[in-house]
Amino acid sequence: MSRIFVASLSAMLFLPAAAMAGDLRADANALFEPITPAAAAKVVKSNDLTPAKIELGKELFFDPRMSASQIISCNSCHNLSLGGVDAGSTSVGHGWQKGPRRAPTVLNAVFNVAQFWDGRAPDLKTQAKGPVQAGVEMNNTPANVEATLNSIPGYVAEFKKAFPNDAKPANFDNFALAIEAFEATLITPGSRFDKFLAGDEAALDATEKQGLRLFMDKGCVSCHGGVNVGGAGYFPFGVAQKPAAEVLPAADKGRAAVTKSAADDYVFRAAPLRNVALRAPYFHTGSVWTLEEAVSIMAADQLGVTLSGDETKAIVAFLGALTGEQPHVSYPVLPARTNGTPRPAQGLTSTTAAH
Amino acid sequence: MSRIFVASLSAMLFLPAAAMAGDLRADANALFEPITPAAAAKVVKSNDLTPAKIELGKELFFDPRMSASQIISCNSCHNLSLGGVDAGSTSVGHGWQKGPRRAPTVLNAVFNVAQFWDGRAPDLKTQAKGPVQAGVEMNNTPANVEATLNSIPGYVAEFKKAFPNDAKPANFDNFALAIEAFEATLITPGSRFDKFLAGDEAALDATEKQGLRLFMDKGCVSCHGGVNVGGAGYFPFGVAQKPAAEVLPAADKGRAAVTKSAADDYVFRAAPLRNVALRAPYFHTGSVWTLEEAVSIMAADQLGVTLSGDETKAIVAFLGALTGEQPHVSYPVLPARTNGTPRPAQGLTSTTAAH
């Protein structure tokens, strides 16, 4: 069992009582933190967030030519117009293969303790290398990414600008660093909840305040606290009772595959809940399509609590107040391919008859 | 044989001689037109291009939820970061099906005589309804598009604003009108060729000027003239000799499928050549990956001319000067789905084991 989990479990034992006693805003400020750009920049390690690197990272994030098929980009599954996720349940990748887990949001991901549902990547630059190579996602290789980048003079020049001290800057490591730099800018400050935390009592209505109180008192906050309202630790799914098989399939044991420890069977990183109202369907399986149902499942299976209809409604209303200002991104114009650029490998060689 | 084709054929008979005699810029101005926003607005019929409609159209253009799978948007194949096309040969759509033709660029498409390679849609609003419903592309239905739009309050409000006189504005016809309005803004003025046409003699270098002269004298301009350097008429592919089967497959007879006339066998709308350097691979089959090869094929198969290496190089250089200022688009934040929004239909119900 991870240290963070143990720490959070002990927090779970005394926090609800403490929270019940005090002032709502003071209690909330003790358990959550507002989102600020400065906070995002502070958590990125060993990566200078220069404007040149951020701009390059944006281009790479949106460039479908980073996949073997050349039609799937980071943004295909972490869509910035849709809260940083895709619209399906689990993601569809190369060859229309359906992946085993839902794409986690890229928004505010910089604040998570680690990346992926099982935390197998310690940071965004490590994460960025995963989907590019996964056969079920972008199905590419580092060598082919580098060949593509180096075949495009526009990219070669931008890598040189972003990594001025490197002899051969258009490489896979720098690809990942640039994407991390861009992703560290994808934060959503200014939610009504942040305004409330900062002192604007009117930023939440009565139902939302009731929901916030319930969220703290019922124990949700034990896993879903801090700056990202989650994302900070690992917890077993099914503490009070085992979720339905479609929500928690037996085959996916979560973090146990990373730690190789049976104690981590069905342990996942707690979902960060900022902008959660934009991100149906829910859970790592993307099997639950409404926040109402997701909240009920969490209450029953994690806390052993049956919420009334009004309580569920209030918590859902509070979660809606976690929607922040979405990043405003200018859509990049990508540097053009050349005759030397590797061609797409889509696993399809002949055209079909259909028009 | 269409009227436009006959008219263009007669033009082909006397234009090269006339062009050879005169001043390069004067000759070019007689055969081409610069791109301007005013020109774009003028060609759109029965559709007021209001800011509200354009903004709505942009959202719809980028929204993958307009497809049955909810992962394919207009922009998936008409990618504004890649010259308005995708990076493959022919496009990949629903279920990873490969379509029979390459996606034509959406940039400057408003200037084309009609839409699709075979001209089967008279305008952009008609075109916009096609791929949404094509089984091999977005695989959706008008009813499901309307159900989706009306389930999302943000869209309902925006349709009301864009179509203030309609009782039920979030419908499929208005969906198409809004997309047409946005697409009419996707033009690329300011190319070096436009600057040359406007009087800046230094905008083209010596090789590019030689290429322009060859482009006019060899007869390329007979099909590729006007504001879009093509796109204005229909022509048989293989006038001088039959192209290779991978370039012109026997099964796709082009415009004949639209007109039901054998005279239109292997007739296609001439490709508009603005920004062509950004848009490899070439032809409706997307089977040719370099401009050099595409130019050689066109010369040999359409004009019965064998170009020298230098001539090909000069024409390719001229074509590079047709790249204009790409549209600067802010990536939209799309209105969130609700519990009532139809769910994606991806034709996949179970997850695979791969991670």
XYZ file of C-alpha atoms in Angstrom:
710
model
C 0.000 0.000 0.000
C 1.509 3.341 -1.002
C 2.561 5.958 1.526
C 0.256 8.532 0.007
C -2.665 6.182 0.347
C -1.925 5.539 4.017
C -1.604 9.247 4.683
C -4.891 9.916 2.951
C -6.650 7.110 4.775
C -5.694 8.622 8.095
C -6.860 11.998 6.838
C -10.197 10.377 6.025
C -10.625 9.397 9.660
C -10.633 12.863 11.192
C -11.356 15.347 8.415
C -15.116 15.001 8.153
C -15.616 15.792 11.813
C -13.324 18.817 11.622
C -15.033 20.041 8.490
C -18.512 19.802 9.942
C -17.694 22.137 12.761
C -16.314 25.140 10.901
C -17.061 27.837 8.427
C -17.605 26.495 4.901
C -15.045 28.672 3.173
C -12.400 28.235 5.870
C -12.937 24.483 5.832
C -12.672 24.391 2.036
C -9.504 26.471 2.035
C -7.934 23.945 4.390
C -8.596 21.124 1.936
C -8.313 22.637 -1.543
C -6.050 25.072 -3.355
C -6.812 27.499 -6.174
C -5.230 27.021 -9.604
C -2.681 29.624 -10.716
C -0.197 29.744 -13.614
C 2.629 30.217 -11.107
C 1.669 26.988 -9.368
C 1.804 25.109 -12.695
C 5.250 26.397 -13.619
C 6.550 25.476 -10.170
C 5.749 21.763 -10.430
C 7.529 21.126 -13.744
C 11.017 19.768 -13.105
C 14.115 19.898 -15.340
C 12.360 21.692 -18.166
C 12.602 25.424 -18.808
C 9.195 26.612 -19.978
C 10.336 29.031 -22.683
C 7.868 30.542 -25.174
C 9.686 28.842 -28.077
C 9.375 25.461 -26.407
C 5.724 25.971 -25.506
C 4.848 26.987 -29.067
C 6.728 24.000 -30.506
C 4.991 21.727 -28.020
C 1.628 23.042 -29.146
C 2.420 22.217 -32.755
C 3.554 18.718 -31.846
C 0.466 18.212 -29.679
C -1.807 18.996 -32.627
C 0.280 17.294 -35.341
C -1.289 14.024 -36.560
C 1.934 13.229 -38.403
C 3.404 12.191 -35.057
C 1.380 8.954 -35.377
C 2.198 6.102 -37.758
C -1.088 6.655 -39.596
C -0.494 10.422 -39.607
C -4.141 10.947 -38.707
C -4.013 10.709 -34.890
C -2.561 13.521 -32.776
C -2.319 13.955 -29.003
C -5.342 16.217 -29.394
C -7.395 13.418 -30.980
C -7.890 11.835 -27.557
C -6.986 14.792 -25.316
C -9.194 17.214 -27.212
C -8.792 20.781 -25.958
C -12.226 21.727 -27.258
C -13.854 19.045 -25.099
C -12.265 19.495 -21.681
C -9.063 17.730 -22.705
C -10.633 14.339 -23.404
C -12.371 12.580 -26.271
C -16.092 12.075 -26.618
C -16.104 8.294 -26.470
C -15.823 5.881 -23.582
C -12.365 4.368 -23.897
C -10.247 5.865 -26.655
C -10.133 4.657 -30.245
C -6.666 4.560 -31.790
C -4.674 3.092 -34.671
C -6.737 0.771 -36.825
C -9.896 1.754 -34.911
C -8.664 -0.309 -31.988
C -10.431 0.521 -28.749
C -8.070 1.046 -25.841
C -8.722 -0.423 -22.419
C -9.032 2.880 -20.544
C -10.559 6.292 -21.002
C -8.165 9.112 -21.943
C -7.457 11.172 -18.808
C -7.809 14.905 -19.283
C -4.707 16.871 -20.174
C -6.166 19.984 -18.513
C -4.433 20.633 -15.183
C -2.662 17.284 -15.592
C 0.525 19.063 -14.582
C -0.818 19.101 -11.007
C -1.296 15.313 -10.785
C 1.069 13.271 -8.599
C 1.875 11.183 -11.687
C 0.360 10.454 -15.120
C -1.935 7.718 -16.453
C -4.705 6.126 -14.386
C -2.122 3.874 -12.783
C 0.534 6.569 -12.302
C 3.103 4.692 -14.357
C 4.646 7.904 -15.728
C 6.122 10.233 -13.085
C 5.587 13.371 -15.175
C 4.183 14.778 -18.399
C 7.402 14.408 -20.386
C 7.458 10.688 -19.621
C 3.752 10.377 -20.335
C 4.125 12.091 -23.700
C 6.290 9.248 -24.968
C 3.732 6.565 -24.167
C 0.721 6.996 -26.471
C 2.971 7.828 -29.427
C 4.427 4.329 -29.217
C 1.393 2.342 -28.039
C 0.173 0.004 -30.786
C -3.423 0.655 -29.827
C -2.950 4.442 -29.881
C -0.543 6.237 -32.246
C 1.517 3.138 -33.102
C 4.683 5.034 -33.922
C 8.360 4.589 -33.026
C 10.838 7.145 -31.655
C 12.998 6.604 -34.751
C 10.106 7.368 -37.089
C 9.106 10.447 -35.074
C 12.689 11.709 -35.300
C 12.881 10.951 -39.030
C 9.653 12.870 -39.549
C 10.772 15.865 -37.496
C 14.173 16.056 -39.172
C 12.626 15.843 -42.648
C 10.653 19.037 -42.043
C 12.864 22.174 -42.072
C 10.257 24.174 -40.168
C 10.466 21.753 -37.253
C 14.255 21.554 -37.376
C 14.415 25.349 -37.007
C 11.898 25.400 -34.175
C 13.688 22.660 -32.250
C 16.931 24.610 -32.648
C 15.231 27.657 -31.182
C 13.634 25.730 -28.332
C 16.773 23.711 -27.508
C 19.608 26.074 -28.515
C 22.363 24.098 -26.777
C 21.681 20.744 -28.445
C 23.715 19.563 -31.414
C 20.815 17.558 -32.857
C 17.781 19.045 -31.164
C 14.952 17.391 -33.144
C 14.994 14.207 -31.098
C 12.420 12.169 -29.189
C 13.464 13.387 -25.743
C 13.068 17.009 -26.778
C 9.769 16.143 -28.484
C 8.525 15.020 -25.063
C 9.975 18.059 -23.270
C 8.258 20.441 -25.689
C 4.924 18.700 -25.261
C 5.312 18.845 -21.484
C 6.046 22.569 -21.707
C 2.859 23.148 -23.703
C 0.775 20.921 -21.468
C 1.977 22.791 -18.382
C 0.130 25.825 -19.803
C -3.145 23.910 -20.085
C -4.650 24.935 -16.780
C -8.125 26.197 -15.985
C -8.075 28.925 -13.332
C -11.029 31.132 -12.490
C -13.709 28.546 -11.709
C -16.510 29.685 -9.477
C -15.088 27.396 -6.829
C -11.727 29.207 -7.047
C -13.548 32.513 -6.681
C -15.321 31.181 -3.632
C -12.044 29.989 -2.127
C -10.608 33.460 -2.745
C -13.405 35.092 -0.782
C -16.333 35.611 -3.147
C -19.138 34.077 -1.091
C -21.665 34.681 -3.868
C -19.687 32.667 -6.399
C -21.483 29.493 -5.293
C -25.258 29.261 -4.911
C -26.972 27.586 -1.967
C -27.192 24.159 -3.625
C -23.546 24.255 -4.631
C -22.546 25.239 -1.099
C -24.597 22.368 0.259
C -22.807 20.118 -2.243
C -19.404 21.377 -1.135
C -20.306 20.730 2.499
C -21.476 17.190 1.642
C -18.369 16.620 -0.490
C -16.240 17.383 2.572
C -18.402 15.789 5.237
C -19.215 12.543 3.455
C -15.509 11.934 2.814
C -15.202 12.517 -0.955
C -12.478 15.044 -0.215
C -10.253 12.397 1.332
C -9.310 11.271 -2.173
C -10.430 14.327 -4.120
C -8.723 17.270 -2.402
C -5.883 19.650 -3.100
C -5.317 21.860 -6.101
C -6.742 19.344 -8.586
C -9.626 18.114 -6.416
C -8.035 14.681 -6.832
C -5.090 13.382 -8.805
C -2.774 13.501 -5.796
C -2.769 9.900 -4.581
C -3.640 6.261 -5.254
C -6.655 4.485 -3.826
C -8.337 1.137 -4.237
C -11.540 1.212 -6.279
C -14.156 -0.636 -4.272
C -13.331 0.158 -0.632
C -16.852 -0.388 0.669
C -18.177 -2.721 -2.014
C -17.061 -4.043 -5.372
C -18.274 -1.902 -8.308
C -20.154 -3.516 -11.185
C -17.984 -5.411 -13.660
C -18.496 -2.877 -16.441
C -17.231 -0.128 -14.132
C -14.336 -2.180 -12.738
C -13.499 -5.086 -15.081
C -11.576 -7.900 -13.401
C -8.843 -7.911 -16.051
C -7.582 -4.385 -15.363
C -5.943 -4.434 -11.929
C -4.717 -0.862 -12.177
C -1.605 0.133 -10.287
C -0.695 -3.467 -9.435
C 0.679 -3.767 -12.974
C 3.095 -0.940 -12.136
C 4.178 -1.864 -8.613
C 3.873 -5.651 -9.110
C 2.288 -5.744 -5.670
C -0.994 -7.521 -4.948
C -1.682 -4.784 -2.398
C -2.210 -2.474 -5.383
C -4.842 -4.657 -7.058
C -7.569 -2.356 -8.397
C -5.748 0.692 -7.084
C -5.979 3.761 -9.332
C -4.941 7.364 -9.093
C -7.933 9.321 -7.804
C -9.510 11.179 -10.721
C -8.909 14.933 -10.614
C -12.352 16.511 -10.630
C -11.739 19.966 -12.070
C -13.920 20.476 -15.179
C -15.470 17.082 -14.508
C -18.865 18.303 -15.760
C -17.312 18.651 -19.239
C -15.897 15.145 -19.273
C -18.560 12.443 -19.407
C -18.334 9.479 -19.581
C -16.678 8.696 -16.260
C -14.159 6.361 -14.622
C -11.193 4.650 -16.262
C -13.656 2.524 -18.210
C -15.734 5.485 -19.387
C -18.729 3.295 -18.629
C -20.866 5.770 -16.696
C -22.446 8.590 -18.651
C -23.920 10.865 -15.998
C -22.352 12.656 -13.057
C -25.364 11.684 -10.941
C -24.643 8.000 -11.469
C -20.900 8.478 -11.003
C -21.437 10.269 -7.669
C -23.835 7.562 -6.465
C -21.382 4.815 -7.381
C -18.532 6.582 -5.618
C -20.615 7.126 -2.490
C -21.808 3.534 -2.349
C -18.671 1.691 -3.448
C -15.989 3.901 -1.886
C -17.669 5.344 1.182
C -20.456 2.849 1.899
C -22.928 5.714 1.850
C -26.302 5.887 0.142
C -26.961 9.468 -0.882
C -30.468 10.901 -1.104
C -31.557 12.328 -4.433
C -31.119 15.852 -3.086
C -27.649 15.108 -1.757
C -26.546 13.685 -5.092
C -27.984 16.702 -6.860
C -26.148 19.086 -4.556
C -22.810 17.335 -5.020
C -23.301 17.311 -8.796
C -24.095 21.040 -8.637
C -20.882 21.647 -6.667
C -18.875 19.645 -9.212
C -20.283 21.920 -11.931
C -18.697 24.872 -10.127
C -15.275 23.270 -10.697
C -15.374 24.190 -14.385
C -12.686 26.801 -14.967
C -11.704 29.055 -17.830
C -10.695 26.733 -20.655
C -7.340 27.430 -22.337
C -7.577 29.738 -25.335
C -5.367 28.210 -27.971
C -4.711 29.472 -31.468
C -4.848 26.535 -33.832
C -1.325 26.037 -35.197
C -0.333 26.109 -38.851
C 2.081 23.192 -39.050
C 5.295 23.229 -41.076
C 4.837 21.402 -44.369
C 6.109 17.921 -45.106
C 8.847 17.454 -47.707
C 9.629 14.769 -50.243
C 11.792 13.111 -47.583
C 9.105 12.895 -44.896
C 8.134 9.315 -43.999
C 4.744 8.377 -45.436
C 1.788 7.291 -43.339
C 1.446 3.638 -42.413
C -2.247 3.090 -41.935
C -2.342 -0.676 -42.333
C -4.557 -0.188 -45.370
C -3.165 -0.444 -48.858
C -6.159 -0.573 -51.166
C -9.157 1.674 -51.494
C -12.646 0.354 -50.895
C -15.455 0.680 -53.374
C -17.689 2.868 -51.231
C -17.984 6.559 -51.982
C -19.421 17.095 -72.257
C -20.104 20.038 -69.977
C -20.331 23.603 -71.226
C -17.512 24.711 -68.967
C -15.250 22.020 -70.325
C -15.981 23.011 -73.943
C -15.290 26.648 -73.143
C -12.019 25.759 -71.462
C -10.964 23.530 -74.345
C -11.356 26.383 -76.782
C -9.390 28.604 -74.420
C -6.605 26.010 -74.499
C -6.283 26.449 -78.260
C -5.288 30.098 -78.337
C -4.063 31.069 -74.866
C -0.528 29.687 -74.972
C 0.356 31.638 -78.111
C -1.046 34.871 -76.684
C 0.772 34.377 -73.407
C 4.132 33.823 -75.049
C 4.073 37.183 -76.733
C 3.498 39.525 -73.791
C 4.844 40.828 -70.546
C 4.853 38.172 -67.821
C 2.837 40.090 -65.248
C 0.313 41.391 -67.772
C -0.125 37.896 -69.160
C -0.586 36.449 -65.691
C -3.117 39.092 -64.741
C -5.154 38.139 -67.787
C -5.344 34.525 -66.641
C -5.415 34.619 -62.833
C -7.068 36.667 -60.122
C -5.857 37.556 -56.641
C -7.693 36.222 -53.579
C -9.541 38.754 -51.440
C -12.061 38.394 -48.589
C -14.551 40.474 -50.590
C -14.357 38.025 -53.475
C -15.120 35.131 -51.114
C -18.162 36.793 -49.589
C -19.499 37.589 -53.047
C -19.683 33.997 -54.257
C -21.715 32.631 -51.350
C -25.402 32.535 -52.287
C -28.468 32.584 -50.015
C -26.478 32.657 -46.799
C -25.798 35.795 -44.774
C -22.274 35.535 -43.427
C -22.896 36.947 -39.943
C -20.262 36.722 -37.197
C -22.590 34.555 -35.076
C -23.066 32.097 -37.930
C -19.356 31.988 -38.747
C -18.439 31.322 -35.114
C -21.082 28.594 -34.838
C -19.856 27.076 -38.077
C -16.335 26.978 -36.712
C -17.488 25.065 -33.659
C -19.422 22.580 -35.780
C -16.454 22.184 -38.129
C -14.214 21.185 -35.218
C -16.795 19.157 -33.272
C -16.162 15.385 -33.469
C -19.577 14.789 -31.917
C -21.088 15.514 -35.322
C -19.965 12.000 -36.362
C -21.577 8.768 -35.216
C -18.368 7.720 -33.474
C -17.995 11.212 -31.990
C -14.289 11.115 -32.807
C -14.278 12.395 -36.411
C -14.853 16.057 -37.225
C -14.793 17.957 -40.526
C -11.321 19.049 -39.451
C -10.126 15.445 -39.161
C -9.864 15.215 -42.945
C -9.892 18.923 -43.854
C -7.233 19.803 -41.294
C -6.661 23.545 -41.056
C -3.175 23.024 -39.671
C -2.163 21.061 -42.774
C -3.404 23.171 -45.670
C -7.002 22.016 -45.243
C -6.385 18.343 -45.976
C -5.285 15.237 -44.079
C -1.834 13.719 -44.149
C -2.761 10.415 -45.752
C -3.519 9.431 -49.308
C -7.255 8.828 -49.409
C -9.050 9.644 -46.176
C -9.654 7.241 -43.314
C -13.108 7.436 -41.765
C -15.558 5.532 -39.563
C -14.257 2.120 -38.574
C -10.859 2.945 -40.122
C -12.419 2.518 -43.547
C -10.329 4.054 -46.299
C -12.323 6.222 -48.660
C -11.877 6.061 -52.407
C -10.668 9.635 -52.895
C -8.354 12.105 -51.241
C -10.000 14.861 -49.183
C -10.012 18.064 -51.248
C -8.750 21.120 -49.398
C -11.302 23.300 -47.671
C -9.019 26.341 -48.089
C -10.353 28.614 -50.833
C -12.936 25.933 -51.639
C -15.513 28.705 -51.733
C -14.032 29.759 -55.086
C -14.522 26.367 -56.771
C -17.211 25.965 -59.433
C -18.667 23.149 -57.336
C -17.552 20.811 -54.535
C -16.089 17.288 -54.444
C -13.711 15.967 -57.103
C -16.696 15.222 -59.318
C -18.546 18.470 -58.602
C -21.617 16.670 -57.295
C -22.374 19.404 -54.728
C -23.072 22.835 -56.198
C -21.890 24.701 -53.103
C -20.339 24.381 -49.662
C -23.640 24.092 -47.818
C -24.589 21.088 -49.930
C -21.119 19.609 -49.575
C -21.226 19.944 -45.800
C -24.094 17.465 -45.604
C -22.258 14.740 -47.495
C -19.361 13.493 -45.363
C -21.469 13.671 -42.210
C -23.757 11.003 -43.664
C -21.256 8.922 -45.663
C -20.810 5.502 -44.080
C -17.119 5.524 -44.893
C -16.623 8.983 -43.374
C -18.625 10.290 -40.396
C -21.423 7.728 -40.684
C -24.047 9.905 -39.035
C -27.680 10.787 -39.844
C -29.352 14.198 -40.002
C -31.738 13.075 -37.248
C -28.881 12.141 -34.933
C -27.033 15.390 -35.675
C -30.184 17.321 -34.800
C -30.748 15.282 -31.638
C -27.172 15.972 -30.587
C -27.395 19.715 -31.284
C -30.714 20.093 -29.486
C -29.450 18.181 -26.448
C -26.714 20.757 -25.886
C -28.043 24.084 -24.542
C -24.939 25.936 -25.670
C -25.593 24.948 -29.260
C -29.319 25.695 -29.049
C -28.498 29.242 -27.918
C -25.906 29.732 -30.633
C -28.227 28.485 -33.382
C -30.865 30.892 -32.102
C -28.398 33.732 -32.375
C -27.202 32.697 -35.830
C -30.708 32.003 -37.193
C -32.897 34.429 -35.227
C -35.963 34.025 -37.430
C -36.232 30.239 -37.207
C -38.657 28.550 -34.818
C -36.432 25.493 -34.401
C -33.044 26.708 -35.546
C -30.819 23.781 -34.506
C -31.562 21.730 -37.612
C -29.495 20.002 -40.270
C -30.027 22.669 -42.942
C -28.781 25.395 -40.617
C -25.903 23.140 -39.541
C -24.808 23.146 -43.194
C -25.353 26.899 -43.609
C -23.223 27.651 -40.556
C -20.407 25.429 -41.791
C -20.554 27.093 -45.199
C -20.340 30.510 -43.527
C -17.205 29.461 -41.629
C -15.649 27.808 -44.653
C -16.173 30.947 -46.720
C -13.700 32.634 -44.340
C -11.025 30.009 -44.987
C -9.152 31.783 -47.720
C -5.429 32.338 -48.155
C -4.651 35.788 -49.559
C -1.190 37.318 -49.631
C 0.777 34.644 -51.490
C 3.911 35.801 -53.241
C 2.070 35.134 -56.488
C -0.712 37.503 -55.437
C 1.893 40.126 -54.603
C 3.424 39.667 -58.021
C 0.021 40.005 -59.688
C -0.508 43.209 -57.726
C 2.709 44.722 -59.068
C 5.551 43.537 -56.837
C 7.967 42.239 -59.478
C 10.427 41.083 -56.805
C 7.874 38.816 -55.127
C 8.877 35.972 -57.459
C 12.483 34.977 -58.096
C 13.854 34.172 -61.553
C 13.109 30.439 -61.332
C 9.564 31.050 -60.167
C 9.013 33.526 -63.007
C 10.337 30.972 -65.464
C 7.917 28.466 -63.914
C 5.000 30.862 -64.294
C 5.897 31.440 -67.922
C 6.088 27.681 -68.544
C 2.840 27.136 -66.632
C 1.119 29.508 -69.051
C 2.935 28.550 -72.240
C 2.835 24.781 -71.882
C -0.932 24.938 -71.331
C -1.267 24.101 -67.612
C -3.233 27.322 -67.196
C -5.972 26.102 -69.510
C -7.356 24.018 -66.655
C -5.590 25.719 -63.758
C -6.408 29.416 -64.138
C -8.596 31.986 -62.434
C -8.720 32.944 -58.775
C -8.102 29.411 -57.532
C -5.535 28.401 -60.149
C -7.956 25.611 -61.002
C -11.222 24.437 -59.519
C -13.286 26.258 -62.123
C -14.142 23.511 -64.610
C -14.234 19.809 -65.422
C -11.701 18.020 -67.584
C -10.953 14.454 -68.579
C -7.947 12.932 -66.835
C -5.765 11.391 -69.517
C -6.198 13.696 -72.532
C -2.855 12.820 -74.127
C -2.297 9.395 -72.604
C -3.877 7.213 -69.963
C -2.332 7.703 -66.502
C -1.053 4.706 -64.538
C -3.748 2.616 -62.874
C -2.765 3.695 -59.351
C -3.171 7.334 -60.371
C -6.420 6.762 -62.295
C -8.073 3.505 -61.204
C -10.570 2.109 -63.713
C -13.332 1.783 -61.126
C -13.629 5.511 -60.362
C -15.073 7.169 -63.463
C -15.351 10.574 -61.824
C -18.017 12.952 -63.016
C -19.760 10.312 -65.132
C -21.332 9.050 -61.918
C -22.908 12.492 -61.471
C -24.015 13.279 -65.013
C -24.704 9.634 -66.027
C -23.019 10.472 -69.311
C -20.266 8.328 -70.832
C -18.768 11.561 -72.171
C -17.836 12.340 -68.565
C -15.940 9.104 -67.999
C -12.782 9.953 -66.005
C -13.719 13.628 -65.974
C -12.821 15.458 -62.751
C -12.903 19.017 -61.533
C -9.447 20.479 -62.136
C -7.607 20.630 -58.828
C -7.244 24.176 -57.449
C -3.510 24.699 -57.000
C -3.301 27.377 -54.338
C -1.226 26.100 -51.382
C -0.557 22.941 -53.362
C 2.970 22.704 -51.929
C 1.383 22.080 -48.509
C -0.875 19.302 -49.730
C 1.028 16.172 -50.785
C 0.050 13.519 -51.750
C -1.589 14.519 -55.021
C -4.530 13.683 -57.292
C -7.909 12.283 -56.281
C -6.161 9.036 -55.427
C -3.466 10.689 -53.316
C -1.086 8.282 -54.998
C 1.707 10.684 -55.958
C 3.842 12.047 -53.143
C 5.984 14.724 -54.806
C 5.066 17.831 -56.754
C 7.830 17.014 -59.225
C 6.185 13.719 -60.121
C 2.700 15.250 -60.184
C 3.837 17.981 -62.589
C 5.541 15.429 -64.868
C 2.429 13.247 -64.944
C 0.199 16.202 -65.746
C 2.515 17.358 -68.537
C 2.770 13.920 -70.097
C -0.782 12.653 -69.635
C -2.744 15.887 -70.083
C -0.582 17.919 -72.447
C 1.507 15.266 -74.210
C 4.626 17.175 -73.199
C 7.843 15.836 -71.732
C 9.322 18.470 -69.441
C 13.072 18.775 -68.873
C 14.310 18.508 -65.325
C 14.830 22.267 -65.185
C 11.363 22.969 -66.527
C 9.769 20.719 -63.927
C 11.850 22.362 -61.214
C 10.774 25.821 -62.348
C 7.086 24.933 -62.423
C 7.358 23.351 -58.958
C 9.074 26.526 -57.722
C 6.232 28.621 -59.151
C 3.659 26.375 -57.459
C 5.450 27.008 -54.151
C 4.759 30.730 -54.617
C 1.014 29.941 -54.520
C 1.156 29.332 -50.765
C -0.813 32.109 -49.104
C -1.352 33.271 -45.541
C -3.047 30.391 -43.772
C -6.201 31.214 -41.783
C -5.551 32.066 -38.149
C -8.216 30.248 -36.187
C -8.709 30.201 -32.449
C -9.433 26.648 -31.391
C -13.031 26.579 -30.136
C -14.156 25.492 -26.695
C -17.236 23.438 -27.503
C -20.433 23.495 -25.444
C -20.620 20.507 -23.117
C -22.757 17.452 -23.704
C -25.656 16.729 -21.349
C -27.226 13.569 -19.990
C -29.587 13.646 -22.971
C -26.902 13.807 -25.664
C -26.831 10.722 -27.921
C -23.870 8.487 -27.140
C -21.185 7.591 -29.629
C -21.727 4.613 -31.898
C -18.258 3.368 -32.728
C -19.130 -0.154 -33.784
C -17.009 -1.424 -30.910
C -18.566 -2.633 -27.704
C -15.821 -4.385 -25.780
C -12.374 -3.278 -24.782
C -9.309 -5.118 -25.979
C -6.615 -6.426 -23.682
C -3.779 -4.275 -24.973
C -2.589 -1.313 -22.931
